[in-house]
Amino acid sequence: MTTTSPITGAGPGASDPASTEPGGPARRRRAYSRTRVGPLTYVAMTVISLIFILPLLWMLLTTFKTESDARSIPIRVMPSEWTLRAYRLIFDDAANPVYTWLINSLVVSVLHMVLNVVVAAMAAYALSRMTFRGRNLLFGTLIATLFMPGFIFFMPNYLTMSKLGWLDSYWALVVPGAAGAFGVFFLRQFFLAIPRELEESALIDGANSWTIFTRIMLPLSKPALVTLAVLSFLGAWNDFVWPVFVLFSPDRMTLAPGLATLYGAYTTDYPVVMAGATLATIPVLILYVVVQRYVIEGVANSGLKG
């Protein structure tokens, strides 16, 4: 003899319909278990954050130390005497015009960023949307340059800058890297993920290739464009070897090679060096904080189609 449930009328072996329906408790429990963040996750995230934050904090604290504090044994984390001596030396030293180097780096990085994005966007659009003979061969050759070490281009680029009379000028830093293969590849992959139906609709309405490129492709590609802009800015900002090759005047030097001159032959004033490194870090942090949403979106959405 079997008994039935007073609610559902089913036997003891029957399951509750609420637990098996698509939005039932069982499904909700599974979804919660997949999205739940446990304490180990928080511990791991905290450790990783400290690995990145502690060196920056140490650098910042060192800028406010005296030279004896920076060399003290055992190591002092906090300055025993807070001072702005390092920053005063940086801005008042005529032999090492750090402020001028900072302005030079900003100008060069912005020019390089704008030129690189413009050239890469036009090339990527042609390689992803236009059909012409030799397109695949051209793209393959372009990608092959990514596997070549950058040093092999130094001498040809140096001779080109010398023939043009651009040595010891901003143009020697901006122009050679304006047509980077990575930027073309990065934007091409993003353009390929944009539906062709949008272009076909624009063509029916009488739009030409330039209108499609400027009114459709570029607005839809804002995350990828911002990501490439940030990467181009960082590449020019952190460039060290090439400016040493082509710049000769101290007032034309950029920040990365200029900071290397702060290291003495026998002794090093660590607070001054850390103050220069702090000045070099601030613009990069500000830039990333402003555009981080676009950078994350651009990296997540790129490379969806080959």
mmCIF file of C-alpha atoms in Angstrom:
data_model
loop_
_atom_site.group_PDB
_atom_site.id
_atom_site.type_symbol
_atom_site.label_atom_id
_atom_site.label_comp_id
_atom_site.label_asym_id
_atom_site.label_seq_id
_atom_site.Cartn_x
_atom_site.Cartn_y
_atom_site.Cartn_z
ATOM 1 C CA MET A 1 0.000 0.000 0.000
ATOM 2 C CA THR A 2 1.396 3.370 -0.958
ATOM 3 C CA THR A 3 0.686 6.762 0.447
ATOM 4 C CA THR A 4 0.473 9.947 -1.487
ATOM 5 C CA SER A 5 1.685 13.357 -0.556
ATOM 6 C CA PRO A 6 -1.096 15.658 0.585
ATOM 7 C CA ILE A 7 0.343 18.418 -1.497
ATOM 8 C CA THR A 8 1.324 16.857 -4.794
ATOM 9 C CA GLY A 9 -0.527 13.579 -4.669
ATOM 10 C CA ALA A 10 2.651 11.718 -5.747
ATOM 11 C CA GLY A 11 4.173 8.730 -4.096
ATOM 12 C CA PRO A 12 7.263 8.768 -1.867
ATOM 13 C CA GLY A 13 9.574 8.164 -4.843
ATOM 14 C CA ALA A 14 8.321 11.152 -6.801
ATOM 15 C CA SER A 15 10.443 14.234 -6.923
ATOM 16 C CA ASP A 16 9.290 17.733 -6.132
ATOM 17 C CA PRO A 17 8.493 19.578 -9.404
ATOM 18 C CA ALA A 18 9.921 22.767 -7.931
ATOM 19 C CA SER A 19 13.321 21.101 -7.600
ATOM 20 C CA THR A 20 13.423 19.897 -11.209
ATOM 21 C CA GLU A 21 12.019 22.870 -13.074
ATOM 22 C CA PRO A 22 14.520 25.029 -15.007
ATOM 23 C CA GLY A 23 14.629 27.770 -12.373
ATOM 24 C CA GLY A 24 14.277 25.500 -9.345
ATOM 25 C CA PRO A 25 16.376 25.382 -6.168
ATOM 26 C CA ALA A 26 18.725 22.722 -7.532
ATOM 27 C CA ARG A 27 19.723 24.888 -10.469
ATOM 28 C CA ARG A 28 20.097 27.917 -8.251
ATOM 29 C CA ARG A 29 22.352 25.951 -5.912
ATOM 30 C CA ARG A 30 24.537 24.856 -8.815
ATOM 31 C CA ALA A 31 24.779 28.408 -10.134
ATOM 32 C CA TYR A 32 25.696 29.673 -6.666
ATOM 33 C CA SER A 33 28.388 27.015 -6.258
ATOM 34 C CA ARG A 34 29.927 28.038 -9.596
ATOM 35 C CA THR A 35 29.992 31.750 -8.796
ATOM 36 C CA ARG A 36 30.815 31.550 -5.090
ATOM 37 C CA VAL A 37 34.159 33.054 -4.118
ATOM 38 C CA GLY A 38 35.787 31.250 -1.206
ATOM 39 C CA PRO A 39 38.301 32.559 1.342
ATOM 40 C CA LEU A 40 41.239 31.032 -0.549
ATOM 41 C CA THR A 41 40.372 33.201 -3.536
ATOM 42 C CA TYR A 42 40.503 36.330 -1.404
ATOM 43 C CA VAL A 43 43.834 35.248 0.086
ATOM 44 C CA ALA A 44 45.304 34.610 -3.364
ATOM 45 C CA MET A 45 44.029 37.953 -4.683
ATOM 46 C CA THR A 46 45.488 39.750 -1.650
ATOM 47 C CA VAL A 47 48.899 38.100 -2.080
ATOM 48 C CA ILE A 48 49.013 38.917 -5.808
ATOM 49 C CA SER A 49 47.981 42.521 -5.113
ATOM 50 C CA LEU A 50 50.718 42.910 -2.503
ATOM 51 C CA ILE A 51 53.323 41.551 -4.924
ATOM 52 C CA PHE A 52 52.530 44.434 -7.291
ATOM 53 C CA ILE A 53 51.789 47.157 -4.731
ATOM 54 C CA LEU A 54 54.656 46.720 -2.248
ATOM 55 C CA PRO A 55 57.475 47.604 -4.696
ATOM 56 C CA LEU A 56 55.597 50.758 -5.703
ATOM 57 C CA LEU A 57 55.024 51.665 -2.062
ATOM 58 C CA TRP A 58 58.679 51.022 -1.254
ATOM 59 C CA MET A 59 59.735 53.234 -4.157
ATOM 60 C CA LEU A 60 57.447 56.045 -3.005
ATOM 61 C CA LEU A 61 58.611 55.884 0.621
ATOM 62 C CA THR A 62 62.259 55.913 -0.442
ATOM 63 C CA THR A 63 61.770 59.251 -2.201
ATOM 64 C CA PHE A 64 61.025 60.852 1.179
ATOM 65 C CA LYS A 65 64.090 59.391 2.915
ATOM 66 C CA THR A 66 67.456 60.952 3.486
ATOM 67 C CA GLU A 67 70.422 59.339 1.770
ATOM 68 C CA SER A 68 71.583 57.788 5.052
ATOM 69 C CA ASP A 69 68.114 56.320 5.664
ATOM 70 C CA ALA A 70 68.088 54.727 2.214
ATOM 71 C CA ARG A 71 71.438 53.041 2.946
ATOM 72 C CA SER A 72 70.741 52.075 6.558
ATOM 73 C CA ILE A 73 71.268 48.513 7.788
ATOM 74 C CA PRO A 74 68.942 47.044 8.953
ATOM 75 C CA ILE A 75 66.569 48.349 6.322
ATOM 76 C CA ARG A 76 64.110 50.997 7.430
ATOM 77 C CA VAL A 77 60.706 50.826 5.833
ATOM 78 C CA MET A 78 59.477 54.220 7.021
ATOM 79 C CA PRO A 79 61.690 57.308 6.801
ATOM 80 C CA SER A 80 63.095 58.443 10.139
ATOM 81 C CA GLU A 81 63.005 61.990 8.784
ATOM 82 C CA TRP A 82 60.549 62.957 6.053
ATOM 83 C CA THR A 83 62.120 65.223 3.442
ATOM 84 C CA LEU A 84 61.518 66.506 -0.096
ATOM 85 C CA ARG A 85 65.244 66.723 -0.783
ATOM 86 C CA ALA A 86 65.129 64.187 -3.633
ATOM 87 C CA TYR A 87 62.439 66.092 -5.532
ATOM 88 C CA ARG A 88 64.204 69.424 -5.009
ATOM 89 C CA LEU A 89 67.429 67.979 -6.402
ATOM 90 C CA ILE A 90 65.622 66.570 -9.435
ATOM 91 C CA PHE A 91 63.974 69.841 -10.409
ATOM 92 C CA ASP A 92 66.931 72.092 -9.528
ATOM 93 C CA ASP A 93 69.772 70.087 -11.116
ATOM 94 C CA ALA A 94 70.720 71.822 -14.369
ATOM 95 C CA ALA A 95 72.990 68.937 -15.387
ATOM 96 C CA ASN A 96 70.106 66.458 -15.146
ATOM 97 C CA PRO A 97 66.950 68.285 -16.304
ATOM 98 C CA VAL A 98 64.440 65.602 -15.301
ATOM 99 C CA TYR A 99 61.510 67.960 -15.829
ATOM 100 C CA THR A 100 62.614 68.543 -19.432
ATOM 101 C CA TRP A 101 63.035 64.799 -19.955
ATOM 102 C CA LEU A 102 59.520 64.258 -18.650
ATOM 103 C CA ILE A 103 58.052 66.767 -21.109
ATOM 104 C CA ASN A 104 60.061 65.230 -23.963
ATOM 105 C CA SER A 105 58.753 61.762 -23.110
ATOM 106 C CA LEU A 106 55.163 62.988 -23.005
ATOM 107 C CA VAL A 107 55.451 64.703 -26.393
ATOM 108 C CA VAL A 108 57.174 61.751 -28.054
ATOM 109 C CA SER A 109 54.809 59.175 -26.530
ATOM 110 C CA VAL A 110 51.666 61.061 -27.543
ATOM 111 C CA LEU A 111 52.905 61.626 -31.108
ATOM 112 C CA HIS A 112 53.958 57.990 -31.418
ATOM 113 C CA MET A 113 50.621 56.825 -30.028
ATOM 114 C CA VAL A 114 48.524 58.913 -32.427
ATOM 115 C CA LEU A 115 50.581 58.040 -35.496
ATOM 116 C CA ASN A 116 50.700 54.347 -34.659
ATOM 117 C CA VAL A 117 46.930 54.098 -34.137
ATOM 118 C CA VAL A 118 46.135 55.983 -37.369
ATOM 119 C CA VAL A 119 48.497 53.913 -39.532
ATOM 120 C CA ALA A 120 47.555 50.589 -37.936
ATOM 121 C CA ALA A 121 43.809 51.268 -38.221
ATOM 122 C CA MET A 122 43.973 52.076 -41.938
ATOM 123 C CA ALA A 123 46.233 49.111 -42.704
ATOM 124 C CA ALA A 124 44.099 46.736 -40.628
ATOM 125 C CA TYR A 125 40.928 47.859 -42.375
ATOM 126 C CA ALA A 126 42.470 47.258 -45.803
ATOM 127 C CA LEU A 127 43.738 43.807 -44.810
ATOM 128 C CA SER A 128 40.479 42.718 -43.184
ATOM 129 C CA ARG A 129 37.787 44.162 -45.469
ATOM 130 C CA MET A 130 39.269 44.963 -48.870
ATOM 131 C CA THR A 131 40.016 42.336 -51.502
ATOM 132 C CA PHE A 132 43.129 42.776 -53.623
ATOM 133 C CA ARG A 133 45.816 40.594 -55.142
ATOM 134 C CA GLY A 134 48.562 39.576 -52.723
ATOM 135 C CA ARG A 135 46.621 40.500 -49.586
ATOM 136 C CA ASN A 136 47.326 37.245 -47.747
ATOM 137 C CA LEU A 137 50.992 37.294 -48.773
ATOM 138 C CA LEU A 138 51.327 40.867 -47.533
ATOM 139 C CA PHE A 139 49.687 40.013 -44.225
ATOM 140 C CA GLY A 140 51.865 36.923 -43.801
ATOM 141 C CA THR A 141 55.002 38.957 -44.452
ATOM 142 C CA LEU A 142 53.836 41.541 -41.934
ATOM 143 C CA ILE A 143 53.252 38.904 -39.274
ATOM 144 C CA ALA A 144 56.670 37.362 -39.985
ATOM 145 C CA THR A 145 58.337 40.588 -38.844
ATOM 146 C CA LEU A 146 56.947 39.971 -35.340
ATOM 147 C CA PHE A 147 59.316 37.005 -35.019
ATOM 148 C CA MET A 148 62.399 39.066 -35.831
ATOM 149 C CA PRO A 149 64.431 40.630 -33.001
ATOM 150 C CA GLY A 150 64.049 44.390 -32.919
ATOM 151 C CA PHE A 151 67.799 45.000 -32.862
ATOM 152 C CA ILE A 152 68.205 44.024 -36.505
ATOM 153 C CA PHE A 153 66.213 47.133 -37.494
ATOM 154 C CA PHE A 154 68.419 49.539 -35.559
ATOM 155 C CA MET A 155 71.070 50.101 -38.206
ATOM 156 C CA PRO A 156 68.678 50.515 -41.193
ATOM 157 C CA ASN A 157 66.519 52.893 -39.179
ATOM 158 C CA TYR A 158 69.555 54.834 -37.975
ATOM 159 C CA LEU A 159 70.843 55.271 -41.528
ATOM 160 C CA THR A 160 67.386 56.356 -42.677
ATOM 161 C CA MET A 161 67.124 58.961 -39.904
ATOM 162 C CA SER A 162 70.623 60.192 -40.744
ATOM 163 C CA LYS A 163 69.778 60.615 -44.442
ATOM 164 C CA LEU A 164 66.617 62.532 -43.540
ATOM 165 C CA GLY A 165 68.497 64.748 -41.078
ATOM 166 C CA TRP A 166 66.255 63.698 -38.191
ATOM 167 C CA LEU A 167 68.935 62.571 -35.737
ATOM 168 C CA ASP A 168 68.710 64.261 -32.337
ATOM 169 C CA SER A 169 65.052 65.183 -32.928
ATOM 170 C CA TYR A 170 61.585 63.996 -31.943
ATOM 171 C CA TRP A 171 60.965 62.586 -35.421
ATOM 172 C CA ALA A 172 63.734 60.018 -34.968
ATOM 173 C CA LEU A 173 61.764 58.580 -32.047
ATOM 174 C CA VAL A 174 58.261 58.879 -33.498
ATOM 175 C CA VAL A 175 58.432 57.854 -37.148
ATOM 176 C CA PRO A 176 60.368 54.518 -37.187
ATOM 177 C CA GLY A 177 57.885 52.784 -34.902
ATOM 178 C CA ALA A 178 54.751 54.300 -36.403
ATOM 179 C CA ALA A 179 53.901 51.267 -38.563
ATOM 180 C CA GLY A 180 54.076 48.441 -36.045
ATOM 181 C CA ALA A 181 53.081 44.950 -37.192
ATOM 182 C CA PHE A 182 51.467 44.134 -33.851
ATOM 183 C CA GLY A 183 49.044 47.048 -34.095
ATOM 184 C CA VAL A 184 47.942 45.989 -37.582
ATOM 185 C CA PHE A 185 47.436 42.382 -36.485
ATOM 186 C CA PHE A 186 45.588 43.411 -33.311
ATOM 187 C CA LEU A 187 43.116 45.713 -35.080
ATOM 188 C CA ARG A 188 42.655 43.342 -38.014
ATOM 189 C CA GLN A 189 41.450 40.618 -35.661
ATOM 190 C CA PHE A 190 39.003 43.049 -34.082
ATOM 191 C CA PHE A 191 37.705 44.270 -37.466
ATOM 192 C CA LEU A 192 37.097 40.681 -38.575
ATOM 193 C CA ALA A 193 34.730 40.191 -35.632
ATOM 194 C CA ILE A 194 32.466 43.059 -36.773
ATOM 195 C CA PRO A 195 29.494 41.745 -38.814
ATOM 196 C CA ARG A 196 29.728 42.426 -42.534
ATOM 197 C CA GLU A 197 25.999 43.124 -42.645
ATOM 198 C CA LEU A 198 26.693 46.591 -41.232
ATOM 199 C CA GLU A 199 28.944 47.410 -44.178
ATOM 200 C CA GLU A 200 26.512 45.956 -46.688
ATOM 201 C CA SER A 201 23.718 48.127 -45.291
ATOM 202 C CA ALA A 202 25.960 51.190 -45.534
ATOM 203 C CA LEU A 203 26.890 50.341 -49.128
ATOM 204 C CA ILE A 204 23.201 50.082 -50.048
ATOM 205 C CA ASP A 205 22.704 53.558 -48.569
ATOM 206 C CA GLY A 206 25.483 54.891 -50.816
ATOM 207 C CA ALA A 207 28.408 55.013 -48.365
ATOM 208 C CA ASN A 208 31.937 54.601 -49.709
ATOM 209 C CA SER A 209 34.859 52.800 -48.077
ATOM 210 C CA TRP A 210 36.125 55.885 -46.243
ATOM 211 C CA THR A 211 32.673 56.584 -44.784
ATOM 212 C CA ILE A 212 32.327 52.973 -43.642
ATOM 213 C CA PHE A 213 35.780 53.097 -42.086
ATOM 214 C CA THR A 214 35.249 56.371 -40.189
ATOM 215 C CA ARG A 215 31.535 56.122 -39.362
ATOM 216 C CA ILE A 216 31.131 52.397 -38.660
ATOM 217 C CA MET A 217 34.402 50.556 -38.092
ATOM 218 C CA LEU A 218 36.204 53.080 -35.917
ATOM 219 C CA PRO A 219 33.298 53.823 -33.525
ATOM 220 C CA LEU A 220 32.627 50.108 -33.043
ATOM 221 C CA SER A 221 36.348 49.482 -32.465
ATOM 222 C CA LYS A 222 36.842 52.038 -29.695
ATOM 223 C CA PRO A 223 37.971 49.449 -27.077
ATOM 224 C CA ALA A 224 40.596 48.007 -29.447
ATOM 225 C CA LEU A 225 41.761 51.469 -30.516
ATOM 226 C CA VAL A 226 42.153 52.594 -26.907
ATOM 227 C CA THR A 227 44.008 49.400 -26.035
ATOM 228 C CA LEU A 228 46.431 49.886 -28.915
ATOM 229 C CA ALA A 229 46.847 53.543 -27.963
ATOM 230 C CA VAL A 230 47.811 52.591 -24.418
ATOM 231 C CA LEU A 231 50.263 49.921 -25.600
ATOM 232 C CA SER A 232 51.824 52.358 -28.082
ATOM 233 C CA PHE A 233 52.147 55.028 -25.407
ATOM 234 C CA LEU A 234 53.821 52.586 -23.008
ATOM 235 C CA GLY A 235 56.180 51.342 -25.709
ATOM 236 C CA ALA A 236 57.409 54.850 -26.480
ATOM 237 C CA TRP A 237 57.421 55.886 -22.814
ATOM 238 C CA ASN A 238 59.592 52.942 -21.709
ATOM 239 C CA ASP A 239 61.876 52.892 -24.760
ATOM 240 C CA PHE A 240 65.493 53.032 -23.647
ATOM 241 C CA VAL A 241 67.915 51.740 -26.276
ATOM 242 C CA TRP A 242 66.705 53.570 -29.404
ATOM 243 C CA PRO A 243 66.772 57.075 -27.824
ATOM 244 C CA VAL A 244 70.364 56.437 -26.736
ATOM 245 C CA PHE A 245 71.224 55.722 -30.382
ATOM 246 C CA VAL A 246 69.642 58.786 -31.971
ATOM 247 C CA LEU A 247 69.634 61.496 -29.271
ATOM 248 C CA PHE A 248 72.796 63.358 -28.341
ATOM 249 C CA SER A 249 71.745 66.576 -26.588
ATOM 250 C CA PRO A 250 70.880 66.377 -22.865
ATOM 251 C CA ASP A 251 67.887 68.684 -23.371
ATOM 252 C CA ARG A 252 66.474 66.351 -26.066
ATOM 253 C CA MET A 253 66.769 63.210 -23.938
ATOM 254 C CA THR A 254 63.657 61.293 -22.900
ATOM 255 C CA LEU A 255 62.965 60.102 -19.381
ATOM 256 C CA ALA A 256 63.985 56.427 -19.577
ATOM 257 C CA PRO A 257 67.585 56.944 -20.754
ATOM 258 C CA GLY A 258 67.833 60.191 -18.816
ATOM 259 C CA LEU A 259 67.130 58.465 -15.499
ATOM 260 C CA ALA A 260 70.042 56.112 -16.158
ATOM 261 C CA THR A 261 72.395 59.099 -15.812
ATOM 262 C CA LEU A 262 71.281 59.516 -12.193
ATOM 263 C CA TYR A 263 73.283 56.424 -11.266
ATOM 264 C CA GLY A 264 76.779 57.428 -10.199
ATOM 265 C CA ALA A 265 79.947 55.591 -11.123
ATOM 266 C CA TYR A 266 80.777 54.809 -7.494
ATOM 267 C CA THR A 267 77.806 55.899 -5.361
ATOM 268 C CA THR A 268 74.118 56.206 -6.105
ATOM 269 C CA ASP A 269 71.683 58.600 -4.462
ATOM 270 C CA TYR A 270 68.781 56.172 -4.138
ATOM 271 C CA PRO A 271 66.127 58.703 -3.029
ATOM 272 C CA VAL A 272 66.843 60.780 -6.152
ATOM 273 C CA VAL A 273 66.713 57.721 -8.407
ATOM 274 C CA MET A 274 63.432 56.604 -6.830
ATOM 275 C CA ALA A 275 62.002 60.106 -7.186
ATOM 276 C CA GLY A 276 62.755 60.000 -10.903
ATOM 277 C CA ALA A 277 61.187 56.556 -11.179
ATOM 278 C CA THR A 278 58.105 57.826 -9.353
ATOM 279 C CA LEU A 279 57.736 60.682 -11.822
ATOM 280 C CA ALA A 280 58.015 58.156 -14.651
ATOM 281 C CA THR A 281 55.311 55.967 -13.102
ATOM 282 C CA ILE A 282 52.660 58.602 -12.385
ATOM 283 C CA PRO A 283 51.590 59.350 -16.014
ATOM 284 C CA VAL A 284 51.319 55.632 -16.782
ATOM 285 C CA LEU A 285 49.126 54.962 -13.745
ATOM 286 C CA ILE A 286 46.885 57.917 -14.554
ATOM 287 C CA LEU A 287 46.516 56.755 -18.145
ATOM 288 C CA TYR A 288 45.569 53.224 -17.149
ATOM 289 C CA VAL A 289 43.073 54.338 -14.506
ATOM 290 C CA VAL A 290 41.315 56.531 -17.076
ATOM 291 C CA VAL A 291 41.094 53.920 -19.849
ATOM 292 C CA GLN A 292 41.151 50.600 -17.984
ATOM 293 C CA ARG A 293 37.538 49.782 -18.922
ATOM 294 C CA TYR A 294 38.319 50.090 -22.633
ATOM 295 C CA VAL A 295 41.567 48.132 -22.282
ATOM 296 C CA ILE A 296 39.863 45.180 -20.590
ATOM 297 C CA GLU A 297 37.046 45.187 -23.133
ATOM 298 C CA GLY A 298 39.456 45.473 -26.052
ATOM 299 C CA VAL A 299 41.612 42.562 -24.902
ATOM 300 C CA ALA A 300 38.542 40.413 -24.178
ATOM 301 C CA ASN A 301 36.939 41.027 -27.582
ATOM 302 C CA SER A 302 40.011 40.851 -29.827
ATOM 303 C CA GLY A 303 41.128 37.762 -31.673
ATOM 304 C CA LEU A 304 37.663 36.224 -31.954
ATOM 305 C CA LYS A 305 38.099 35.388 -35.626
ATOM 306 C CA GLY A 306 41.151 34.461 -37.646
#
